[in-house]
Tab-separated table of C-alpha atoms (C1' of nucleotides) in Angstrom:
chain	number	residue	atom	x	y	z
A	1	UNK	CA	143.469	284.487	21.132
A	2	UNK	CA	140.796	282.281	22.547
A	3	UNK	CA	139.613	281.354	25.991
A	4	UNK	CA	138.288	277.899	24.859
A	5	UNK	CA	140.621	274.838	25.954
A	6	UNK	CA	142.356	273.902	22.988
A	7	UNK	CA	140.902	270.512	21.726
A	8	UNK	CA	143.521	267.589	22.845
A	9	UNK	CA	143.749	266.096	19.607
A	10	UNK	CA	146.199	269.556	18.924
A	11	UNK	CA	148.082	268.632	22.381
A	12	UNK	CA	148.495	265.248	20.959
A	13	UNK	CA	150.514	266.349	17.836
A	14	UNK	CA	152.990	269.550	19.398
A	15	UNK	CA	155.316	266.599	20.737
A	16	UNK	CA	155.833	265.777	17.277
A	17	UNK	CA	156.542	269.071	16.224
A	18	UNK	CA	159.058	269.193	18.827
A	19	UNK	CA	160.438	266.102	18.560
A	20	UNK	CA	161.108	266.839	14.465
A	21	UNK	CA	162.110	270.291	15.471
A	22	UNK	CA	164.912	269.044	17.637
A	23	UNK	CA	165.916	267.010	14.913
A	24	UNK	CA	166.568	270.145	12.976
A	25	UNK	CA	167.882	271.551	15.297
A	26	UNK	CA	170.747	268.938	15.089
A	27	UNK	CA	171.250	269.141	12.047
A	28	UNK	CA	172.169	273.456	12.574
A	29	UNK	CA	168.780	274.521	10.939
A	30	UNK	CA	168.164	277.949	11.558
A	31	UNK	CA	164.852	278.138	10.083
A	32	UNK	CA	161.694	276.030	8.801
A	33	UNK	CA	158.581	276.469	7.131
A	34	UNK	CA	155.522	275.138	7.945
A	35	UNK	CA	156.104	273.448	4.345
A	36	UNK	CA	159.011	272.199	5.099
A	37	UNK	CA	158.080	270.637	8.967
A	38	UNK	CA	154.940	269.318	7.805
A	39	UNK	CA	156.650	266.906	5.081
A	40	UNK	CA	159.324	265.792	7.690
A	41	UNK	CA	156.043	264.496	9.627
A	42	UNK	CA	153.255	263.804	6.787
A	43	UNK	CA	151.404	266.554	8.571
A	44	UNK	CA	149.678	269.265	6.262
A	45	UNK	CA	151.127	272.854	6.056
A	46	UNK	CA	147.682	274.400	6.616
A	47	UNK	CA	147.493	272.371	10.023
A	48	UNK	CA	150.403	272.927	11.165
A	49	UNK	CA	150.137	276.523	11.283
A	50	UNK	CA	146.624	276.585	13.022
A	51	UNK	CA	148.277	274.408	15.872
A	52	UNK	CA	151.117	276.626	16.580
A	53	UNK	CA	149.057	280.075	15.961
A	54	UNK	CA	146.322	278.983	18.951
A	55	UNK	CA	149.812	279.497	20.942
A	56	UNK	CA	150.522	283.107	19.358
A	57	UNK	CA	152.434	284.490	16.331
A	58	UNK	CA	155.932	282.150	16.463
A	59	UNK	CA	156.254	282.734	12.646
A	60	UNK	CA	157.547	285.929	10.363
A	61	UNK	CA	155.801	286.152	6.593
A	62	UNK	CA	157.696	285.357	3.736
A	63	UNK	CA	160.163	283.888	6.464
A	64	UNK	CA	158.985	281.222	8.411
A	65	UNK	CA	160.076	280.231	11.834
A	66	UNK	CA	163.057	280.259	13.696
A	67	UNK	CA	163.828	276.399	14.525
A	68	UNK	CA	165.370	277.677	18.232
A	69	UNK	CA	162.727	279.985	18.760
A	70	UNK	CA	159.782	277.586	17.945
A	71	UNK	CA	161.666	274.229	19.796
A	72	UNK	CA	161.652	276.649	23.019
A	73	UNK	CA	157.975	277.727	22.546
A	74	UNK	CA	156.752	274.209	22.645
A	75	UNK	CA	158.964	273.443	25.372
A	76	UNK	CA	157.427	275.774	27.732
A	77	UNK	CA	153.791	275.065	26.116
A	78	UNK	CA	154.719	271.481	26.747
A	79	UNK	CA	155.372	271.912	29.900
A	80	UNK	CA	158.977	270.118	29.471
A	81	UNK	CA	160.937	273.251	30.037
A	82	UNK	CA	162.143	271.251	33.082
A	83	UNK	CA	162.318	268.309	34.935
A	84	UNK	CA	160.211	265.607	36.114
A	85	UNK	CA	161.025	263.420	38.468
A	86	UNK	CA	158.482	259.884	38.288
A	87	UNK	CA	157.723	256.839	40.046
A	88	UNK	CA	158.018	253.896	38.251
A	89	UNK	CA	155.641	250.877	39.540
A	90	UNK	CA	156.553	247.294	38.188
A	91	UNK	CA	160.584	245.863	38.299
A	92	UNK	CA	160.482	243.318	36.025
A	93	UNK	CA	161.518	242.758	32.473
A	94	UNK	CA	160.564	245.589	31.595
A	95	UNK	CA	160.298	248.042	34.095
A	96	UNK	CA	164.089	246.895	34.342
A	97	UNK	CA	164.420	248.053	30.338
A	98	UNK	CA	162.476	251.415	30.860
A	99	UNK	CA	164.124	252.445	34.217
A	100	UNK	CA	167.522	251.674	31.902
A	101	UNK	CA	166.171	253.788	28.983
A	102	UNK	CA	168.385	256.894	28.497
A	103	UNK	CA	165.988	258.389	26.297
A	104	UNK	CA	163.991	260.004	29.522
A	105	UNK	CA	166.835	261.915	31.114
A	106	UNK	CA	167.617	263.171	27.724
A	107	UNK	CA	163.904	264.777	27.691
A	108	UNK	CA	164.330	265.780	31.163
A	109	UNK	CA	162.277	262.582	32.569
A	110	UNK	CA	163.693	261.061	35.402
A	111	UNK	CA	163.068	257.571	37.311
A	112	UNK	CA	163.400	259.282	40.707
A	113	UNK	CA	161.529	256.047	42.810
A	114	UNK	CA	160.531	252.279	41.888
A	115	UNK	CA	158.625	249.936	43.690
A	116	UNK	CA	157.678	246.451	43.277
A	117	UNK	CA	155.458	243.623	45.600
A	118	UNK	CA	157.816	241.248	45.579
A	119	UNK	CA	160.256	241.195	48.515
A	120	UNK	CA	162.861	239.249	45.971
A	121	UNK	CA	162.914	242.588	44.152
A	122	UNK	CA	163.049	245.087	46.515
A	123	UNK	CA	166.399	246.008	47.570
A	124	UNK	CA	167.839	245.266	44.857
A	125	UNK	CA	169.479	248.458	42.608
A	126	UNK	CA	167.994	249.188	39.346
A	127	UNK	CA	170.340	252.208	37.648
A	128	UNK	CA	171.126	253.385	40.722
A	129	UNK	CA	167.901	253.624	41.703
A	130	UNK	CA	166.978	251.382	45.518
A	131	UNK	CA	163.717	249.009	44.230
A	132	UNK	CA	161.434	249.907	47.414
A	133	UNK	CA	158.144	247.625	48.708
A	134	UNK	CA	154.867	249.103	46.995
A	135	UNK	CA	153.851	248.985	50.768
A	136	UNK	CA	155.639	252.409	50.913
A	137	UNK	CA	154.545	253.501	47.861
A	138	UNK	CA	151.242	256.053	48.965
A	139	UNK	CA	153.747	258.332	51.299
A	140	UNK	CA	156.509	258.030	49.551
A	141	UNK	CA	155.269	259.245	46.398
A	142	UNK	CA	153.143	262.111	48.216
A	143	UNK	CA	156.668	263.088	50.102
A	144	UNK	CA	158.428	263.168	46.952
A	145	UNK	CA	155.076	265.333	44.831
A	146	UNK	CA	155.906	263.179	42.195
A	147	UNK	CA	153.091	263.589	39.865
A	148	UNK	CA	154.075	260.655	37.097
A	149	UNK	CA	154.179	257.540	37.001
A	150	UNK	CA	154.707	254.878	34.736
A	151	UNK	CA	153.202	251.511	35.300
A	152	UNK	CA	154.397	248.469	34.459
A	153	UNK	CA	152.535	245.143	36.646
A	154	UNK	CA	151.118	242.542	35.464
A	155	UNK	CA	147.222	243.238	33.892
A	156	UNK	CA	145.540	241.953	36.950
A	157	UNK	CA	147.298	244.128	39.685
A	158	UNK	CA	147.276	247.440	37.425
A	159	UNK	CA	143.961	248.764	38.441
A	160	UNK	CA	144.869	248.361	42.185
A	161	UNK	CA	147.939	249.943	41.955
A	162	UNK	CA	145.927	252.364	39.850
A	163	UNK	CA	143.964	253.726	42.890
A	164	UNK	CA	147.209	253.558	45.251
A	165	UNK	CA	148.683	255.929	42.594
A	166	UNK	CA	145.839	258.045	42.642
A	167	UNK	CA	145.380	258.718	46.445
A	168	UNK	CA	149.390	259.124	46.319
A	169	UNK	CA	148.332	262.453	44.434
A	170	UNK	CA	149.554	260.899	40.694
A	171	UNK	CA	148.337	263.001	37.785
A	172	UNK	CA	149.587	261.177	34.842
A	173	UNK	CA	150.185	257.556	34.471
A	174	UNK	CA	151.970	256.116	31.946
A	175	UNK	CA	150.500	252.472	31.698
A	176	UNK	CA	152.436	249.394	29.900
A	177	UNK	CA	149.905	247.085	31.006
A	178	UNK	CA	147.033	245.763	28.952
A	179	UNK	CA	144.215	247.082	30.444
A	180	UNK	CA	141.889	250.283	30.455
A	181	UNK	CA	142.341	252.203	33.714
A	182	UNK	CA	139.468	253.614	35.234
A	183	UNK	CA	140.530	257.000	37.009
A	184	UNK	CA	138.785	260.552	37.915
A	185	UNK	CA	138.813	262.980	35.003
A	186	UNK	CA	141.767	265.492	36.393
A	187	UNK	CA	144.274	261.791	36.075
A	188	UNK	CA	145.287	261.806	32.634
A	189	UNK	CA	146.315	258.182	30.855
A	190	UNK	CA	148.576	257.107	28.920
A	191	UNK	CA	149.011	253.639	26.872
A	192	UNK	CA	152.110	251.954	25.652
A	193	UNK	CA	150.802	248.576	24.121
A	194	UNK	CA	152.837	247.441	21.373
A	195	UNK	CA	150.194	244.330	20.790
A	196	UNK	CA	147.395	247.417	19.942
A	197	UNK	CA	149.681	248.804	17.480
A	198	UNK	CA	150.397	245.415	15.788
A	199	UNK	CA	146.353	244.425	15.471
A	200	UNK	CA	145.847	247.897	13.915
A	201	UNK	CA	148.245	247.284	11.238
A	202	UNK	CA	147.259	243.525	10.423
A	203	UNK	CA	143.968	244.859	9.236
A	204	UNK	CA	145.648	246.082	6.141
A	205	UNK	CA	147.167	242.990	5.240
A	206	UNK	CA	146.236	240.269	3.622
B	1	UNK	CA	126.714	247.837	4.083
B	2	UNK	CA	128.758	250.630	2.449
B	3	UNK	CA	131.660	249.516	0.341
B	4	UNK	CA	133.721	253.116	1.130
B	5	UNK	CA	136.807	252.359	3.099
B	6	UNK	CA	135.775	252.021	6.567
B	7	UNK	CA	137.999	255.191	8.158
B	8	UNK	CA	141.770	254.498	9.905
B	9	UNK	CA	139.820	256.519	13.327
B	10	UNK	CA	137.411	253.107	13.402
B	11	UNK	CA	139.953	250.424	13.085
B	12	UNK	CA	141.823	252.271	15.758
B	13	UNK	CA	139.435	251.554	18.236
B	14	UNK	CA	138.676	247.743	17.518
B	15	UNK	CA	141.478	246.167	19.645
B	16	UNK	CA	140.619	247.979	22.390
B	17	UNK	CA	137.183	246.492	21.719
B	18	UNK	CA	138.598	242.926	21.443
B	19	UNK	CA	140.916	243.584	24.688
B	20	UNK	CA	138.223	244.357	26.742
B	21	UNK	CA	136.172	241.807	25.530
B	22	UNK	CA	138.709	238.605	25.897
B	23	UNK	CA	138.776	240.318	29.104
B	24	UNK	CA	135.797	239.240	29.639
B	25	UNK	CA	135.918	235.864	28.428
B	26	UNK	CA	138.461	235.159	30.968
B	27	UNK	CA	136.372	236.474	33.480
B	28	UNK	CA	133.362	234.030	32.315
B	29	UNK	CA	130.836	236.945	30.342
B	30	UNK	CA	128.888	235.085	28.131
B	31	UNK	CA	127.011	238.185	26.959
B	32	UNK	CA	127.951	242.019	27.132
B	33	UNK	CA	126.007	245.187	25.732
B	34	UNK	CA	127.482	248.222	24.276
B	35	UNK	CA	126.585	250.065	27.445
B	36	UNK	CA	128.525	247.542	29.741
B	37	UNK	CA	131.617	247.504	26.824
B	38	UNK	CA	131.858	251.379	26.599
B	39	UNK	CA	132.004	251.811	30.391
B	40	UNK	CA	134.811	249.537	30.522
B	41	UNK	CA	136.895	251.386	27.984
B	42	UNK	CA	135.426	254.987	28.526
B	43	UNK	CA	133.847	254.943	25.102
B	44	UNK	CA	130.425	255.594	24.319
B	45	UNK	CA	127.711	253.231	23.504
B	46	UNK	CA	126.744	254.419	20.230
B	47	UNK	CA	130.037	254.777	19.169
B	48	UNK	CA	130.762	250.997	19.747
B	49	UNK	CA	127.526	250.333	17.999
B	50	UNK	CA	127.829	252.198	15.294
B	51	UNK	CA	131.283	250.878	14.535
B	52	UNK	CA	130.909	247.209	15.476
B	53	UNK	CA	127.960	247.773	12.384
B	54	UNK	CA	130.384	248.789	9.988
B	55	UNK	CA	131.099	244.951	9.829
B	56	UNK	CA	127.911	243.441	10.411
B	57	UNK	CA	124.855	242.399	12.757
B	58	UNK	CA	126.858	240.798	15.137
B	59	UNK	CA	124.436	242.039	18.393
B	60	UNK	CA	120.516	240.540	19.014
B	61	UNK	CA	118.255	243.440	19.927
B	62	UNK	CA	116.731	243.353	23.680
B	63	UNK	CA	120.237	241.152	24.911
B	64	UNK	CA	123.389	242.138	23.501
B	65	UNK	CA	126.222	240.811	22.140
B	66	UNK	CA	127.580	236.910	22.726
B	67	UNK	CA	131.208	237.909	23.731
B	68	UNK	CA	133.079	234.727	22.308
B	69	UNK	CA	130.833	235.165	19.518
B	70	UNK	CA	131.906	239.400	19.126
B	71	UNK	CA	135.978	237.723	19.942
B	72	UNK	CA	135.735	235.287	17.317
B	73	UNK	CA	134.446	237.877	14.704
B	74	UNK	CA	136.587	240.486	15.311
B	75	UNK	CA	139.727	238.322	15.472
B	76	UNK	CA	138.791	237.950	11.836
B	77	UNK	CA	138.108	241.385	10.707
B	78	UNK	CA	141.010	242.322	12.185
B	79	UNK	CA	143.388	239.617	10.775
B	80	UNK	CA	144.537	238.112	14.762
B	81	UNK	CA	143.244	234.597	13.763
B	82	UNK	CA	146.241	233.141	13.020
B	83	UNK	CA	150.045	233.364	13.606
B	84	UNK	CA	151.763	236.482	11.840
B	85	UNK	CA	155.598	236.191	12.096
B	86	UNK	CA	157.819	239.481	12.431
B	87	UNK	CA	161.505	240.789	12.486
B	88	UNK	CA	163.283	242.604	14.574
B	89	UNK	CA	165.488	244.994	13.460
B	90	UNK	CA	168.365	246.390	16.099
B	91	UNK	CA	169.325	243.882	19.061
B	92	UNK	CA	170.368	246.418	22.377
B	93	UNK	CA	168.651	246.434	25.313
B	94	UNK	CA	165.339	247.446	23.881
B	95	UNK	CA	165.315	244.617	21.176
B	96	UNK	CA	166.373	242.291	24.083
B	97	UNK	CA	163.095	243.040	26.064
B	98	UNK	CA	160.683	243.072	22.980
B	99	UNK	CA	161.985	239.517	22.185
B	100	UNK	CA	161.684	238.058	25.539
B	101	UNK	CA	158.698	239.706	25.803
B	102	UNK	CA	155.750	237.214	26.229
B	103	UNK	CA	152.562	239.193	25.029
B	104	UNK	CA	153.698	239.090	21.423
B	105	UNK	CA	152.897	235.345	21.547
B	106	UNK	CA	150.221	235.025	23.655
B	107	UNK	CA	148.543	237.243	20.728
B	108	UNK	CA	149.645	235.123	17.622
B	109	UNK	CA	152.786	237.311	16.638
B	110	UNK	CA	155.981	235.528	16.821
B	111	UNK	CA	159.296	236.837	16.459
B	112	UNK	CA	160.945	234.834	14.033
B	113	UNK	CA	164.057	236.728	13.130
B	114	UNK	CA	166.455	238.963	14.603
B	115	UNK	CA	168.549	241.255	12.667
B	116	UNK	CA	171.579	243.719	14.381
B	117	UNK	CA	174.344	245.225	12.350
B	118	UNK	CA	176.794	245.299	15.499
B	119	UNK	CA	179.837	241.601	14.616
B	120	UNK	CA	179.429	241.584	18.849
B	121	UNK	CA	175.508	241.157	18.576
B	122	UNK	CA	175.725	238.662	15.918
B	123	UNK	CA	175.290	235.015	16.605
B	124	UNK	CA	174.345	235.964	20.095
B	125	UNK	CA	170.943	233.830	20.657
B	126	UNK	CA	168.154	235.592	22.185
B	127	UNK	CA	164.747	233.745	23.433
B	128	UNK	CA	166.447	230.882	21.237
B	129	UNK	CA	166.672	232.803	18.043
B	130	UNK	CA	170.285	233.699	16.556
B	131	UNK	CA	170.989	237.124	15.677
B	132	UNK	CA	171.679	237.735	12.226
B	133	UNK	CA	174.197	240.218	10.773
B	134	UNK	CA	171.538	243.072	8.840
B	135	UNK	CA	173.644	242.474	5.836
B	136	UNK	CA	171.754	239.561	5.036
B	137	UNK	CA	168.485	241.005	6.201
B	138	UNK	CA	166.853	241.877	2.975
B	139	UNK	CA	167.062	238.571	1.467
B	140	UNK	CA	166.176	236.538	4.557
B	141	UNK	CA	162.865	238.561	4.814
B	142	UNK	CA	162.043	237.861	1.510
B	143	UNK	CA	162.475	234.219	1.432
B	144	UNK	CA	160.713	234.012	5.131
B	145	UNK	CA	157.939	235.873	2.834
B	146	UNK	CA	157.661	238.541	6.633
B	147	UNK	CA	155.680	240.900	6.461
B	148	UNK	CA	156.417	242.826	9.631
B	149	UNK	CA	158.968	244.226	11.290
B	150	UNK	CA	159.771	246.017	14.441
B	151	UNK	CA	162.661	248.545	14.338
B	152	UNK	CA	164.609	248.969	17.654
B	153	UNK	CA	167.153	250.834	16.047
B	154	UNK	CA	169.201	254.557	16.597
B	155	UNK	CA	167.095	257.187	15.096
B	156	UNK	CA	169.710	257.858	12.936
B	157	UNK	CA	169.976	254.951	11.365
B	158	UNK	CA	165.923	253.925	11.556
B	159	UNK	CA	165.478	255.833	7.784
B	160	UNK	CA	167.916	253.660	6.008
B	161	UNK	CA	167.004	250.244	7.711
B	162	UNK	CA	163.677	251.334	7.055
B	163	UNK	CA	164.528	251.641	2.844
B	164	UNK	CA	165.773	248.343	2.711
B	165	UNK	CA	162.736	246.964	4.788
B	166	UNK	CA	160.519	248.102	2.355
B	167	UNK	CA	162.869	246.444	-0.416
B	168	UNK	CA	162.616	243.200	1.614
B	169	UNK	CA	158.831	243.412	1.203
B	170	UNK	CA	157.726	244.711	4.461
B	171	UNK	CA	154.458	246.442	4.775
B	172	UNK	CA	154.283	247.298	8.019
B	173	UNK	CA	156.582	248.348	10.889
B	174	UNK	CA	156.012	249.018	14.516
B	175	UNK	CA	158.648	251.794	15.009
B	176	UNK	CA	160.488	251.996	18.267
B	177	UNK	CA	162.979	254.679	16.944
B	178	UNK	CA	161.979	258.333	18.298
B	179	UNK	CA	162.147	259.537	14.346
B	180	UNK	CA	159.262	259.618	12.343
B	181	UNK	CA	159.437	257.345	8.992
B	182	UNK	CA	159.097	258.248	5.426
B	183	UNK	CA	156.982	255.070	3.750
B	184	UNK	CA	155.304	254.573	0.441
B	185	UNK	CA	151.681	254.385	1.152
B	186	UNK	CA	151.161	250.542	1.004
B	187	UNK	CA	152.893	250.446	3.920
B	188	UNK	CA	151.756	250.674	7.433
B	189	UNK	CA	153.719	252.392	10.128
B	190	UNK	CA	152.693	252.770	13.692
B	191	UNK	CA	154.929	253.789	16.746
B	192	UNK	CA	156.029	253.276	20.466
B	193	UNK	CA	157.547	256.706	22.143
B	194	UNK	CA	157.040	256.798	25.471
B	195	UNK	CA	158.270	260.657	25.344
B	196	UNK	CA	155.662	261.481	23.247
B	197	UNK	CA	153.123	260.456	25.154
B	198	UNK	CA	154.402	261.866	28.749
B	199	UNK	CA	154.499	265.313	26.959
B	200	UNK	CA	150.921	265.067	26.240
B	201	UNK	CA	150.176	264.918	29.730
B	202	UNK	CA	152.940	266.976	30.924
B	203	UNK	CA	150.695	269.779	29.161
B	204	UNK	CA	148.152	269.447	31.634
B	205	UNK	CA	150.357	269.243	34.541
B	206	UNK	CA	151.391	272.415	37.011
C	1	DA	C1'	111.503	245.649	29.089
C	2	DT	C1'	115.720	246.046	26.942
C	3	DA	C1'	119.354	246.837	23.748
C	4	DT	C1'	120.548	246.883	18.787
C	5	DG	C1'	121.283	249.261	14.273
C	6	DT	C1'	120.949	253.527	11.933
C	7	DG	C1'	119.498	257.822	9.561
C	8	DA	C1'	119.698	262.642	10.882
C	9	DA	C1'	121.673	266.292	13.620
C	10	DA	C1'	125.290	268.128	16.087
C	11	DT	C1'	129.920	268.670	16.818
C	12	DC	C1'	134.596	268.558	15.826
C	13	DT	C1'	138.600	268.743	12.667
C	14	DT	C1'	140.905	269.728	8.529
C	15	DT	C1'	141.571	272.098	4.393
C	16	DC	C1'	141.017	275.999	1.545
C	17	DA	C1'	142.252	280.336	-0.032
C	18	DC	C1'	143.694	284.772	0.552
C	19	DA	C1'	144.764	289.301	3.011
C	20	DG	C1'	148.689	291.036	4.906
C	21	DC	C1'	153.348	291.438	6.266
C	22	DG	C1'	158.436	291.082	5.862
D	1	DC	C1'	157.827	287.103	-3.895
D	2	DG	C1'	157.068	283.800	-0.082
D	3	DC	C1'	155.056	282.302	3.847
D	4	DT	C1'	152.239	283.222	7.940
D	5	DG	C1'	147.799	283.563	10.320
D	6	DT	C1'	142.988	282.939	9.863
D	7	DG	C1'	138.000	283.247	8.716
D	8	DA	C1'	135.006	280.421	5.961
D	9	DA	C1'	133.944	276.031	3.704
D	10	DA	C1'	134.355	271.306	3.436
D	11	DG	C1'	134.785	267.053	5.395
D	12	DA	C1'	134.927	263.679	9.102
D	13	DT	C1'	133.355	261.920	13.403
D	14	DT	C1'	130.329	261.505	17.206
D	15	DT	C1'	126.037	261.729	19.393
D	16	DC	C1'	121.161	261.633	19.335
D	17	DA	C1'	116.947	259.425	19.294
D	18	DC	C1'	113.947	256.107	17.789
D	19	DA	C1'	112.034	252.234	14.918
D	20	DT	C1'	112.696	247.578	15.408
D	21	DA	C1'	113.518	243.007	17.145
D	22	DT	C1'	113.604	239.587	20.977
DNA sequence: ATATGTGAAATCTTTCACAGCG
DNA sequence: CGCTGTGAAAGATTTCACATAT
């Protein structure tokens, strides 16, 4: 049981556990080994079991862990033991496709507010949801305490809207466009840039 | 100049490099430092030295680096200097969005075919490309000699499409499916989940 | 004066290997 | 016996700091 902050590069892999414990959970496993988890998600045993044990002792010896036990553990270390209402910046193509996604109400994420610049956009109903002027954006968001958004404008707007975000009282953006954001240290970022992905993987072929 | 694989961590970081910097090309740099780079992406200085070195001397001591000089090379060590064709494997709403989406172009990777295993899907024509019935897939993919795919497919379905991918020659696959994939090692796998990465920050939330 | 390229040092992360418990 | 939890060891990554070049 430490006091140190546990390093982020732990954070970054408990989704996965959860997201392959869920899986098993599905499928009506009871139980798992650390063994068993780790080749569902090319993770080693050894590793696995130092993540979950900076949490406390979610295991039995000679057992393993209960699946149900451990999925709500990293639920409530996760933080997504509930549900989170965000604010999604960008209507277009594909703020259109996200704000359509079911897989974000299935993980209790919800598209509670969008906006968008253009006045041809606003007003119009994106799954059920009003598109409202990013001129309303700052209060809005504060009125609602959203605390995430996801941002999908174009590259050259995203840093703007970045700041707006930030003095609305966001704490962690989700950002589709291709750009670094600059933000204050208690703002976490997030990037979703498929092209990134795709020039990472070239590399290895010839 | 080492001749040990140059680690996975570095080659992670080198489109972000070459984001930043045709960044600034469009912006009109003609020369950038390390210093100037890093603060731009919120990596540090000797970290972007150290790795740019793992390819060569591309900087001149006292000035810097020539930024279409540092594009130009890095297009090349990371394979982005030329057009890579890719399929697309699953043709709902997501697959819809990734093919009309522009960046894949503007970046040399062109969606060349489109695969769905739903009769309704099939023959539909999206951004001017048919949609072919995925019993044909492996064969087509082979004689297109493709080397990469995306998958927007149901998780439970992503493992098998993902066998016969491989079969089809395929080494590597940008995964859109929440799931994660079991691969032989030649091949490449990297993925898009936007729920993973809002609980990562959900962690550090309230 | 300024900024690179790079060994060496510091730090961080993963794996090992085993005591201990069910 | 099997599998967890965990210190210690090994390995990987980042930062430091400075010789060197322009």
């Amino acid at each position: 049981m430490n006091d140190k902050p546990i390093p982020d590069i732990v954070i970054g892999r408990l989704p996965r556990y959860l997201q392959a414990l869920e899986h098993m959970l599905e499928q009506g496993y009871a139980v798992t080994s650390s063994k068993e988890l780790g080749e569902q998600i090319g993770i080693s045993a050894a590793q696995i079991r130092k993540d979950l044990s900076q949490y406390g002792e979610f295991g039995k010896q000679g057992k393993g862990y209960s699946v149900p036990f451990l999925v709500t553990q990293l639920k409530q270390i996760l933080k997504v033991d509930r549900i989170w209402d965000m604010a999604l910046i960008g209507a277009g193509n594909l703020g259109k496709a996200i704000a359509n996604y079911q897989g974000f109400t299935e993980h209790g994420f919800r598209v509670a507010l969008i906006f968008d610049s253009d006045p041809q956009k606003v007003g119009q109903v994106i799954h059920q949801i009003p598109v409202l002027h990013t001129s309303t954006m700052i209060e809005t968001i504060q009125s609602h305490h959203i605390k995430i958004a996801m941002l999908t404008v174009p590259a050259q707007v995203a840093q703007s809207v970045t700041n707006q975000l930030i003095q609305a009282g966001i704490k962690a953006i989700l950002n589709y466009a291709p750009i670094t954001l600059s933000v204050p240290e208690d703002v976490h970022v997030q990037y979703v840039d498929p092209i990134i992905h795709l020039q990472r993987m070239t590399y290895y072929l010839d």
